[in-house]
JSON list of C-alpha atoms in Angstrom, two decimals:
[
{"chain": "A", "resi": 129, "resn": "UNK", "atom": "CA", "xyz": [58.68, -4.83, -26.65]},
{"chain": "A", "resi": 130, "resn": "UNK", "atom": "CA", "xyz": [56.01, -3.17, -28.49]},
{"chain": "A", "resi": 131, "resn": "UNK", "atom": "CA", "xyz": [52.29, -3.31, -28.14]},
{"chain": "A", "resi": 132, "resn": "UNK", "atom": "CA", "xyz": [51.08, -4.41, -31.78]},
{"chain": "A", "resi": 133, "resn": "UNK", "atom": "CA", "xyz": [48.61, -1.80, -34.12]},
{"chain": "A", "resi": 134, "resn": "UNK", "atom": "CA", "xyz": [45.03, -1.75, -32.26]},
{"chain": "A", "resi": 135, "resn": "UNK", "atom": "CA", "xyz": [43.78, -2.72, -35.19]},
{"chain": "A", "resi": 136, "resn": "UNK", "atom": "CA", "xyz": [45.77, -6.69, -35.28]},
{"chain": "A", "resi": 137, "resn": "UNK", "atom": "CA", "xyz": [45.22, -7.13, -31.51]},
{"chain": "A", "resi": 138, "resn": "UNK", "atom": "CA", "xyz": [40.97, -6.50, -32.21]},
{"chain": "A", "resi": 139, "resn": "UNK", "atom": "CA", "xyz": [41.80, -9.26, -34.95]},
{"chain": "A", "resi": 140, "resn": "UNK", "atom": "CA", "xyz": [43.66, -11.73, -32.57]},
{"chain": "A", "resi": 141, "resn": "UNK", "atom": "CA", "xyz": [41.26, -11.08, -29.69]},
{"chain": "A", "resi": 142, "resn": "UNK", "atom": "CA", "xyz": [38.32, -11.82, -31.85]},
{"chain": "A", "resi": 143, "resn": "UNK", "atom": "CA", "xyz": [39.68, -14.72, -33.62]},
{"chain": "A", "resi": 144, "resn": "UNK", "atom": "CA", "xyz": [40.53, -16.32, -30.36]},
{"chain": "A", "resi": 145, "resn": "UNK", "atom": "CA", "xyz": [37.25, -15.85, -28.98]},
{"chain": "A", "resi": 146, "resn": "UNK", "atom": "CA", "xyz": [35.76, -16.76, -31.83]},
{"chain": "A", "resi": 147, "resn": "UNK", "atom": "CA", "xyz": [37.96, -20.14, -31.57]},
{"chain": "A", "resi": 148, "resn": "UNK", "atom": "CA", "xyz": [36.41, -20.88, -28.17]},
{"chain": "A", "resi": 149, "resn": "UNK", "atom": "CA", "xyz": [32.74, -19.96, -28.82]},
{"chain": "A", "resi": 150, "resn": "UNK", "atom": "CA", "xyz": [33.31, -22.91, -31.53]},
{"chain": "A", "resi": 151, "resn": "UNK", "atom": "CA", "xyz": [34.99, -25.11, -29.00]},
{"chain": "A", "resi": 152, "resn": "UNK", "atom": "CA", "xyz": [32.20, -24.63, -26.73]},
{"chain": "A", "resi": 153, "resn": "UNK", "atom": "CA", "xyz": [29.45, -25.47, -29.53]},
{"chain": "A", "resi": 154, "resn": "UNK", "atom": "CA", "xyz": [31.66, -28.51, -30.33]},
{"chain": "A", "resi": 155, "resn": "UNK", "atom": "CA", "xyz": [31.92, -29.80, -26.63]},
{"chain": "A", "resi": 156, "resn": "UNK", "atom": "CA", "xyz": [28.09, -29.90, -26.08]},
{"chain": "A", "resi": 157, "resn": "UNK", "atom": "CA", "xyz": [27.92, -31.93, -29.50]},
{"chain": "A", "resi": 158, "resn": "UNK", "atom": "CA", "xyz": [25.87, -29.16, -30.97]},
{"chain": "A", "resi": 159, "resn": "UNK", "atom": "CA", "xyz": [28.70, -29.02, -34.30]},
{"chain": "A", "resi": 160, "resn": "UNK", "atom": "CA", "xyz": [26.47, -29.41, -36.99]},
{"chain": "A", "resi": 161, "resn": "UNK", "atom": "CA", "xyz": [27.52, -32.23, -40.10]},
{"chain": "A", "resi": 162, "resn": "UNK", "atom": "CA", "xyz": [27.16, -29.70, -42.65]},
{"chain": "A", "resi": 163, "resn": "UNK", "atom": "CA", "xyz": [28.24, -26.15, -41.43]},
{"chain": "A", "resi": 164, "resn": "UNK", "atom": "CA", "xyz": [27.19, -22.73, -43.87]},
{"chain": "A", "resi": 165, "resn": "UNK", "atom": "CA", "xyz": [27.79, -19.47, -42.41]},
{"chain": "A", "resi": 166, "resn": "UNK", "atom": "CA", "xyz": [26.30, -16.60, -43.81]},
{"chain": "A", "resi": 167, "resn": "UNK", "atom": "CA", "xyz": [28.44, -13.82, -42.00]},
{"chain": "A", "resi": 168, "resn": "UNK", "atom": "CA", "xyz": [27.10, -10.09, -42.87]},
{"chain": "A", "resi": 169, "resn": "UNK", "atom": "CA", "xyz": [29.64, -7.97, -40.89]},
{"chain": "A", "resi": 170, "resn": "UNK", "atom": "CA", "xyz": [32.26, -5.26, -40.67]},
{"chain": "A", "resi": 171, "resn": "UNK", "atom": "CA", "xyz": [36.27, -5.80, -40.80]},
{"chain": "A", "resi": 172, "resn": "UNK", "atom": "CA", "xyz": [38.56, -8.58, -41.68]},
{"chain": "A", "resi": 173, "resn": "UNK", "atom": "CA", "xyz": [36.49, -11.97, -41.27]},
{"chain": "A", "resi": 174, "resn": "UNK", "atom": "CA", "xyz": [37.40, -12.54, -37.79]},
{"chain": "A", "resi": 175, "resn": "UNK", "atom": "CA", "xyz": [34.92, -15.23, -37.48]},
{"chain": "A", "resi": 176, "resn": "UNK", "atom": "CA", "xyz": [35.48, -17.66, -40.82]},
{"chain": "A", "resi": 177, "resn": "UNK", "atom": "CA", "xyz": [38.99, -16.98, -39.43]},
{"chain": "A", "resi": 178, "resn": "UNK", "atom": "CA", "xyz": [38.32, -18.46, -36.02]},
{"chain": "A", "resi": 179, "resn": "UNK", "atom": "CA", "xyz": [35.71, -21.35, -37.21]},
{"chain": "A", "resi": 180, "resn": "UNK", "atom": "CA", "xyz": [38.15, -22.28, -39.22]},
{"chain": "A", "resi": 181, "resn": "UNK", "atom": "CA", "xyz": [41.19, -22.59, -37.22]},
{"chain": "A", "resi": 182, "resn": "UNK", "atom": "CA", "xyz": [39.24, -24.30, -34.89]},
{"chain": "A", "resi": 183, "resn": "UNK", "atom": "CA", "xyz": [38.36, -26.87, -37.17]},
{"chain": "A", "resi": 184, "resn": "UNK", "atom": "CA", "xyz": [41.98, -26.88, -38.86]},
{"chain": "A", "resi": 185, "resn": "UNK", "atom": "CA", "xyz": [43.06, -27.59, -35.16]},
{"chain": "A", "resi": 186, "resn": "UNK", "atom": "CA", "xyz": [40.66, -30.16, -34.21]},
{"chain": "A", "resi": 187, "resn": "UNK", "atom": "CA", "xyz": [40.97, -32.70, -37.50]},
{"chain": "A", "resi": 188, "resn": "UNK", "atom": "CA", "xyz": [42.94, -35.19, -35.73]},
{"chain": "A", "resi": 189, "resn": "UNK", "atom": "CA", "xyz": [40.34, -35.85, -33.22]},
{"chain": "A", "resi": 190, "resn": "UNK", "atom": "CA", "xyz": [36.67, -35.64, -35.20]},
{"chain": "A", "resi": 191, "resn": "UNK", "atom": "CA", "xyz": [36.03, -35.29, -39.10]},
{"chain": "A", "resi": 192, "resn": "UNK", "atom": "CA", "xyz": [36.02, -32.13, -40.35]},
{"chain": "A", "resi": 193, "resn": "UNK", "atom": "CA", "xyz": [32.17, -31.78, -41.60]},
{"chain": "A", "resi": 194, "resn": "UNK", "atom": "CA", "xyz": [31.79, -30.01, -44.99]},
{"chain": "A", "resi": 195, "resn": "UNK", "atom": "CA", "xyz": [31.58, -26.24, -44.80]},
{"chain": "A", "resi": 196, "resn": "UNK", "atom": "CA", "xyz": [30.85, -23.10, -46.92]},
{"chain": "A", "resi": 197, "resn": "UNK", "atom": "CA", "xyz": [31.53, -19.88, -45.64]},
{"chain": "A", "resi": 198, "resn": "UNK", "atom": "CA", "xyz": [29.94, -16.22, -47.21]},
{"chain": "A", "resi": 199, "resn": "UNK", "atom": "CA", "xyz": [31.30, -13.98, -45.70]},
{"chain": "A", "resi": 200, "resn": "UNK", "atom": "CA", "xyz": [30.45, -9.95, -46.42]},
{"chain": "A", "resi": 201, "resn": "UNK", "atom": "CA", "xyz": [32.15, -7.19, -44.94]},
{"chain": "A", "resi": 202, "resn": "UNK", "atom": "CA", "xyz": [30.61, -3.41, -44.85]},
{"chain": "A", "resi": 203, "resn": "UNK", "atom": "CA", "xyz": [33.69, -1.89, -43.31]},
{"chain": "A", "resi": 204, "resn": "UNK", "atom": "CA", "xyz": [35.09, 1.45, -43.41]},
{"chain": "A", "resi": 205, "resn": "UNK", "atom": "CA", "xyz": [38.63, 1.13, -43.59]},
{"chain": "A", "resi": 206, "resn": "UNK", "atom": "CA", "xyz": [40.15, -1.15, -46.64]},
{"chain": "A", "resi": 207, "resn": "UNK", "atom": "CA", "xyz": [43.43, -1.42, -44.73]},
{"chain": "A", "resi": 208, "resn": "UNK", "atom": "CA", "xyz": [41.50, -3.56, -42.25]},
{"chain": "A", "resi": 209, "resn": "UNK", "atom": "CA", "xyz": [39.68, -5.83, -44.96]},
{"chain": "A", "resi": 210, "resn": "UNK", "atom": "CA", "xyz": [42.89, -6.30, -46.52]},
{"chain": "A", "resi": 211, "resn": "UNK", "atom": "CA", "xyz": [44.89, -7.78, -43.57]},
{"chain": "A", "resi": 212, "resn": "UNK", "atom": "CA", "xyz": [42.19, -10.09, -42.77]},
{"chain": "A", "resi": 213, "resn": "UNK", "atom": "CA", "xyz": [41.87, -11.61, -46.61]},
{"chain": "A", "resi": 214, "resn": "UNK", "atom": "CA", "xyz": [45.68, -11.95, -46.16]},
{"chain": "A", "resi": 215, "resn": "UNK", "atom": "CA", "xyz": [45.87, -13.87, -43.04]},
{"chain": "A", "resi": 216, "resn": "UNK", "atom": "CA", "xyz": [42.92, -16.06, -45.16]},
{"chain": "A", "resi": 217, "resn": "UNK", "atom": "CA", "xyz": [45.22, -16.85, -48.00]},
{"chain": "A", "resi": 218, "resn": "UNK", "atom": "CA", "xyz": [48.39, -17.39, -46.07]},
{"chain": "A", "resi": 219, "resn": "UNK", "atom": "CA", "xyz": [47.09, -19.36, -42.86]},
{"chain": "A", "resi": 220, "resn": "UNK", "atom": "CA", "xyz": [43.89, -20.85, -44.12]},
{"chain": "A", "resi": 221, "resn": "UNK", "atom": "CA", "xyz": [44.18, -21.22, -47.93]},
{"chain": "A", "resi": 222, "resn": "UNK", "atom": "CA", "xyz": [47.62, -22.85, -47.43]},
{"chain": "A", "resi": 223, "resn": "UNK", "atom": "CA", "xyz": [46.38, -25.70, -45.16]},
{"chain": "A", "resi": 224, "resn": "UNK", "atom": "CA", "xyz": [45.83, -29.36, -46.74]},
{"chain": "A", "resi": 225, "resn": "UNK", "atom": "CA", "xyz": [42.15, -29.36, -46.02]},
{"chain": "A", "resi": 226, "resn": "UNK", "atom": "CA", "xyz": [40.72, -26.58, -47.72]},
{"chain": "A", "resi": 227, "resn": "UNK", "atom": "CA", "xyz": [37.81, -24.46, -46.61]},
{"chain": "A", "resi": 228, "resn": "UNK", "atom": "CA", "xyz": [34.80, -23.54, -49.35]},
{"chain": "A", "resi": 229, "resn": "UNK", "atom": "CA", "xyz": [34.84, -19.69, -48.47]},
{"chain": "A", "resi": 230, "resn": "UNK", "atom": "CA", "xyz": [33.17, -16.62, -50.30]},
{"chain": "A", "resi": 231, "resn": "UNK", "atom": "CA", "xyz": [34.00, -12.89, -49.60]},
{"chain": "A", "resi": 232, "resn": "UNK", "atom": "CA", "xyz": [33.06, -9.61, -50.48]},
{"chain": "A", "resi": 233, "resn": "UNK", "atom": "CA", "xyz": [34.42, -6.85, -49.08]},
{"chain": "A", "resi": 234, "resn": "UNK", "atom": "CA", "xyz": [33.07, -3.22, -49.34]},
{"chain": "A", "resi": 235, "resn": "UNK", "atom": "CA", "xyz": [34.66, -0.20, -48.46]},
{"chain": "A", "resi": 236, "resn": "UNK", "atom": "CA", "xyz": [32.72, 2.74, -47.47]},
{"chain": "A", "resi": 237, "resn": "UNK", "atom": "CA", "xyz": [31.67, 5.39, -44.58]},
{"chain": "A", "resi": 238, "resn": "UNK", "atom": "CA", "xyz": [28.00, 4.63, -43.61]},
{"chain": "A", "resi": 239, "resn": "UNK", "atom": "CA", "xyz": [28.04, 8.11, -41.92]},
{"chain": "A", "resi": 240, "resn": "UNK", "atom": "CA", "xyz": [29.31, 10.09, -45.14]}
]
């Protein structure tokens, strides 16, 4: 079978760390009523992505407390930024409880 583009397995591997780090926060009842994220980072959005999931996962066992998400990506390649707004709309956007989410995504080389 073959190994999946570098590029989706950073995504997966991030998201799912991403989904524990929440998990963790949520265990030692430090999950805030009112969650905003300000996330200022490069690629897809790996962390809305995860905090998100997480609490898409977890509705049948707490409330789900309101939530807006900025997120900003400074990223190089646009391929990257793409696939992650995709996965957004398909897995996240399509979900009964929707998420307030912002992003901005900016392509450009930093070193050019």
């Amino acid at each position: 079978m073959p190994k999946p583009p570098w590029r989706l397995l950073y995504f997966l591997e991030n998201v799912y760390c991403t989904y524990l780090a929440w998990f963790l926060i949520y265990q030692d009842a430090l999950l805030p009523s009112k969650v905003n994220i300000l996330d200022i980072a490069a690629g897809p959005g790996t962390v809305a992505y995860g905090l998100a999931l997480f609490l898409q996962s977890s509705s049948g066992f707490f409330d789900i407390p309101e939530m807006h998400i900025s997120y900003y990506s400074l990223e190089k390649e646009d391929a990257f930024q793409f696939r992650g707004l995709q996965f957004w709309r398909r897995y996240i956007e399509s979900r009964i409880t929707t998420v307030n989410a912002y992003f901005r995504f900016v392509t450009t080389d930093l070193f050019t």
